[in-house]
PDB file of C-alpha atoms in Angstrom:
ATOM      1  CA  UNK A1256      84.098  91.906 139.537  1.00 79.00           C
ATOM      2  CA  UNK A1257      83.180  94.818 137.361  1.00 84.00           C
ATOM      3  CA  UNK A1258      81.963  94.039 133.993  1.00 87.00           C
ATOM      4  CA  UNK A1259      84.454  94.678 131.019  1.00 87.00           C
ATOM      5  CA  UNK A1260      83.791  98.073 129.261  1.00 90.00           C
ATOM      6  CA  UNK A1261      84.341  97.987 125.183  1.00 90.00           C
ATOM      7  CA  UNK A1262      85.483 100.397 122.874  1.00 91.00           C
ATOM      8  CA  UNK A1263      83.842  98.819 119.955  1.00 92.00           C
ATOM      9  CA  UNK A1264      81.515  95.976 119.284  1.00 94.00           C
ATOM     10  CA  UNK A1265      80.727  94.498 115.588  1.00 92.00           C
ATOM     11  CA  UNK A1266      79.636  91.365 114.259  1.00 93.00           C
ATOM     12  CA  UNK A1267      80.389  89.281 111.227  1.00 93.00           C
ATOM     13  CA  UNK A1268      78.433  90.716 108.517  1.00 91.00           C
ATOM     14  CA  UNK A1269      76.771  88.618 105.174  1.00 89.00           C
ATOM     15  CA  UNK A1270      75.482  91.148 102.547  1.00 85.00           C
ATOM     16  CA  UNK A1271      76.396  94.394 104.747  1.00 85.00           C
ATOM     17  CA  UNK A1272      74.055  92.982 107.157  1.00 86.00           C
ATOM     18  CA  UNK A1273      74.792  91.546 110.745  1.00 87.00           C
ATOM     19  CA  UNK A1274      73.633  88.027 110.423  1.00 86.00           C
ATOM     20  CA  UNK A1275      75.760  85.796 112.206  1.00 89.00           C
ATOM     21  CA  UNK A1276      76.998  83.985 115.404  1.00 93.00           C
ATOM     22  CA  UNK A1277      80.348  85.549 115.027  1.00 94.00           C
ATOM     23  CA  UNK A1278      80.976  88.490 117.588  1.00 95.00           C
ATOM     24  CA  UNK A1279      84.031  91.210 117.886  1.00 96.00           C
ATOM     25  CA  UNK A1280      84.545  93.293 120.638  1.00 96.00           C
ATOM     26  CA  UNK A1281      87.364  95.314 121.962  1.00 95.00           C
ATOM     27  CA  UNK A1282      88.459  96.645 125.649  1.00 93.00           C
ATOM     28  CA  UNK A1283      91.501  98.594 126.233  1.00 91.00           C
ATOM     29  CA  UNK A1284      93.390  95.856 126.702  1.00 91.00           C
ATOM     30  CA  UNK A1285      92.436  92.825 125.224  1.00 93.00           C
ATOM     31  CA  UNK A1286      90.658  91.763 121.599  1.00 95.00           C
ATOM     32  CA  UNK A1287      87.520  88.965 121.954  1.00 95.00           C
ATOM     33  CA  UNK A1288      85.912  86.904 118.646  1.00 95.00           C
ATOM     34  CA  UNK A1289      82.862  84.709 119.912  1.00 95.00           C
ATOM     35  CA  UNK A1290      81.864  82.001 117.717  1.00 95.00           C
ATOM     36  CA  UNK A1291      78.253  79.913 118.034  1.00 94.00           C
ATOM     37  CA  UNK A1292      75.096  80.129 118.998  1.00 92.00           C
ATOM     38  CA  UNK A1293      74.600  76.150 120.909  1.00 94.00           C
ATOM     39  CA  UNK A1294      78.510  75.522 121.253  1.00 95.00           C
ATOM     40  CA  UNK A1295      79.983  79.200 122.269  1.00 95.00           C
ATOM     41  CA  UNK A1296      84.003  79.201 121.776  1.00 95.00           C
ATOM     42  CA  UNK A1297      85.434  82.659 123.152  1.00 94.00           C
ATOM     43  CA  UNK A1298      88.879  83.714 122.417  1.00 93.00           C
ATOM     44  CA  UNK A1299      91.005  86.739 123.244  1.00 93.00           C
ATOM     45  CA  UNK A1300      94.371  88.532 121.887  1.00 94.00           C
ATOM     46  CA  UNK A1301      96.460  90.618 124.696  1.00 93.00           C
ATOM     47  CA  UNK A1302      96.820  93.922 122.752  1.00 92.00           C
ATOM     48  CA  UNK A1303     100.153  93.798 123.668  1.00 91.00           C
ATOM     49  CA  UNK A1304     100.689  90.696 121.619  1.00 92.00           C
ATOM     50  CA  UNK A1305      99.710  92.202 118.573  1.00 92.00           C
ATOM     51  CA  UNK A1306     102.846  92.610 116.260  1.00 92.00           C
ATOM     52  CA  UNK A1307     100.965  93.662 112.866  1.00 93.00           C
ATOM     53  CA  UNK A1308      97.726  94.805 111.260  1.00 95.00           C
ATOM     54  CA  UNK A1309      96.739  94.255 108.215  1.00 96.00           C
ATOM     55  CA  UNK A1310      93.377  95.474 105.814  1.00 96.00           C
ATOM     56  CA  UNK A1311      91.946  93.564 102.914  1.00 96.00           C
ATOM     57  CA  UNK A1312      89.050  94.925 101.084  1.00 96.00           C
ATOM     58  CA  UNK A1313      87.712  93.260  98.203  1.00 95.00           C
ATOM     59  CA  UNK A1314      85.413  94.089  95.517  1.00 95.00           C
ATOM     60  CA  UNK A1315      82.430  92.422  97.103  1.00 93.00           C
ATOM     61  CA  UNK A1316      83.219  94.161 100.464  1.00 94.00           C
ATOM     62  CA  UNK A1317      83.649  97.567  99.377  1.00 94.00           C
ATOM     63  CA  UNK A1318      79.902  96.954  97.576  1.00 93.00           C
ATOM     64  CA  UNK A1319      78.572  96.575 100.941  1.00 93.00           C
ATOM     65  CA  UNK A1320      80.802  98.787 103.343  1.00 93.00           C
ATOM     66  CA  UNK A1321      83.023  95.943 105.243  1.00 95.00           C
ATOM     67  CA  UNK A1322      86.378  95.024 105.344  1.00 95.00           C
ATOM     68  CA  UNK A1323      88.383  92.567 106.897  1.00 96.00           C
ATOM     69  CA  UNK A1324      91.262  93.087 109.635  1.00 96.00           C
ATOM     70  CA  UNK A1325      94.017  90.495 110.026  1.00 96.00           C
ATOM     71  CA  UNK A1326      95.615  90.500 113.581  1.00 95.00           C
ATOM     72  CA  UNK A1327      99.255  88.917 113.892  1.00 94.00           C
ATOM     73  CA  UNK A1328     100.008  88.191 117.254  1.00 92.00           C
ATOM     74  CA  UNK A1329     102.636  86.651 119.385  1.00 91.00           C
ATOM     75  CA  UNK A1330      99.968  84.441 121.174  1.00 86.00           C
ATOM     76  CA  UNK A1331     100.551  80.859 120.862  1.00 89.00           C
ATOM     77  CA  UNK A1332      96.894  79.818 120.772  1.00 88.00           C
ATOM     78  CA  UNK A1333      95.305  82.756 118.324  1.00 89.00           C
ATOM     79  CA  UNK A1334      98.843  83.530 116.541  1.00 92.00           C
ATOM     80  CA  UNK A1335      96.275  84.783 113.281  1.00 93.00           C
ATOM     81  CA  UNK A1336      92.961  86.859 113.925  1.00 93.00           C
ATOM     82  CA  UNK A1337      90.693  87.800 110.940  1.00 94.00           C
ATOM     83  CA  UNK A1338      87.899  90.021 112.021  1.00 95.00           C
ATOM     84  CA  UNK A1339      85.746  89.169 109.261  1.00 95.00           C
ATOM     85  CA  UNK A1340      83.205  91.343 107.308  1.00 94.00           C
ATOM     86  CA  UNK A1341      83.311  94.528 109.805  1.00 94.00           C
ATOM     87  CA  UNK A1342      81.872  97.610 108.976  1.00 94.00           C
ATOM     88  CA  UNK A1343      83.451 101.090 109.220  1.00 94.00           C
ATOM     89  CA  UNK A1344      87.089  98.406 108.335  1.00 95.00           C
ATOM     90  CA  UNK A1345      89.637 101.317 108.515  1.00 96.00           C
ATOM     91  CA  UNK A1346      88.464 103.222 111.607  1.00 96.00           C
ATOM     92  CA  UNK A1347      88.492 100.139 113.859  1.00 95.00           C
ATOM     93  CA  UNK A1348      92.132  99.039 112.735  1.00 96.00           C
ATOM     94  CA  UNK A1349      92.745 102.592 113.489  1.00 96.00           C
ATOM     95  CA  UNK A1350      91.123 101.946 116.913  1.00 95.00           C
ATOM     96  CA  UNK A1351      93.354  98.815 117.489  1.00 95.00           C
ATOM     97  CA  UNK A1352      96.553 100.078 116.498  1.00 95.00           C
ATOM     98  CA  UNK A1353      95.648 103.200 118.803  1.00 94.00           C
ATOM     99  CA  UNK A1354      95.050 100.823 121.638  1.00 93.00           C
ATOM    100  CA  UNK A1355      97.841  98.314 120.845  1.00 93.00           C
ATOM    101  CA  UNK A1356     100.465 100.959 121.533  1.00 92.00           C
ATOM    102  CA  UNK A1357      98.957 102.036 124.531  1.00 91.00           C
ATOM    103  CA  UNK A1358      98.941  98.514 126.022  1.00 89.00           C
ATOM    104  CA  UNK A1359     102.696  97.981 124.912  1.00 89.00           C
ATOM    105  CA  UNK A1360     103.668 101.669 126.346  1.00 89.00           C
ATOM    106  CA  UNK A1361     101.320 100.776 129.513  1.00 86.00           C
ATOM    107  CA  UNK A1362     103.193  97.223 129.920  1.00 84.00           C
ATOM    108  CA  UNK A1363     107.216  99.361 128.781  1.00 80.00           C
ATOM    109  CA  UNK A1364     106.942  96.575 125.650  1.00 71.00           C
ATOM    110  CA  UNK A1365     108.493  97.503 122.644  1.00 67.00           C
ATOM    111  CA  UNK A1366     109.207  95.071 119.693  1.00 62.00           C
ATOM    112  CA  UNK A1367     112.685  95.232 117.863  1.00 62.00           C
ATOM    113  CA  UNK A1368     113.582  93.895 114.784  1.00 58.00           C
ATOM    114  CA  UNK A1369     116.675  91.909 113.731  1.00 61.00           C
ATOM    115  CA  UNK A1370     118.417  93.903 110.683  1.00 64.00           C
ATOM    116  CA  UNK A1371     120.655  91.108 109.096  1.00 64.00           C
ATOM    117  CA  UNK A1372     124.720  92.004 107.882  1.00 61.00           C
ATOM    118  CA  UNK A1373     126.000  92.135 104.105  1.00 61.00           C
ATOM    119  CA  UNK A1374     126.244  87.945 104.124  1.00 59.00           C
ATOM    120  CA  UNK A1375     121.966  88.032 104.993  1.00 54.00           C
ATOM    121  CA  UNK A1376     123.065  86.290 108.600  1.00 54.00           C
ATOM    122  CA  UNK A1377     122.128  88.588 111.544  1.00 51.00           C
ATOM    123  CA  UNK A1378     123.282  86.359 114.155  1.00 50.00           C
ATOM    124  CA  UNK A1379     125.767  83.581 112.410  1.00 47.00           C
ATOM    125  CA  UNK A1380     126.080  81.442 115.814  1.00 49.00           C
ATOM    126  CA  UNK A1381     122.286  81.426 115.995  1.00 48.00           C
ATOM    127  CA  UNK A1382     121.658  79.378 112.630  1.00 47.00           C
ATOM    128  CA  UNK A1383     118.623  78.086 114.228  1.00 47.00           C
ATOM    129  CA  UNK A1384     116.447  80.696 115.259  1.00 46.00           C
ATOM    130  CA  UNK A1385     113.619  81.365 112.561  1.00 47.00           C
ATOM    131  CA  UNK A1386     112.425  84.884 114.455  1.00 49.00           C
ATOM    132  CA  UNK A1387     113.372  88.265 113.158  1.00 51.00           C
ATOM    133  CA  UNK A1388     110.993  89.895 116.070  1.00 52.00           C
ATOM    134  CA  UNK A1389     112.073  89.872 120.058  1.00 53.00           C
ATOM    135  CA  UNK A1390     110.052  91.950 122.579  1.00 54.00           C
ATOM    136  CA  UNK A1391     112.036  93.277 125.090  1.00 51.00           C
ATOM    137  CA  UNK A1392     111.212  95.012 128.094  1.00 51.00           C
ATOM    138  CA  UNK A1393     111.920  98.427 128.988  1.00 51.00           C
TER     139      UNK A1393
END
């Protein structure tokens, strides 16, 4: 087995500076966070899972050069994914929306959305169904 080759590596960051258990990485097909130093939990987002992105920088982390990127995805274990205090914030969501599309095109995923009629109901006999996303294969 040939070891995984990343794109980008970061770790959580206090004060600018990389002092913590808390690791990011990303491959071209797959997002990791490692928590722990005695106890290691490792999880992992499909890129092709990934429905939105979103940046938050506050005052304290624009002080000290981080950001943080929330990944929504359609995984049922990791459906949120803050990347926490990572430096260099809007090049690496950059780098993950990049790589997200390639995985869908790679995989022929595409995600539609559900545009509701004039009464707000986009399906009427499907009263029950909460999700305005569907992926669909190509």
């Amino acid at each position: 087995m040939e070891p995984i080759e990343y794109l980008w590596k970061d770790r959580k960051r206090f004060l600018g500076l990389p002092l913590s258990f808390t690791r990011y990485r990303l491959s071209e097909d797959r997002l990791f966070c490692e928590t722990g130093f005695f106890n290691i939990k490792s999880d992992e987002v499909l890129l092709y899972r990934v429905r939105d992105l979103r940046l938050t920088l506050n005052l304290a982390q624009r002080i000290f050069g981080v950001g943080t990127i929330c990944v929504v995805s359609s995984d049922k274990s990791i459906p949120h994914l803050d990347l926490k205090n990572i430096k260099n914030p809007r090049m690496v969501k950059e780098l993950i929306h990049s790589n997200v599309e390639a995985a869908k095109d790679k995989r022929r995923m595409r995600t539609t959305e559900v545009l509701s009629g004039e009464n707000g109901d986009a399906h009427p006999e499907d009263d029950d169904d909460d999700s305005d996303l569907d992926e669909i294969e190509i």
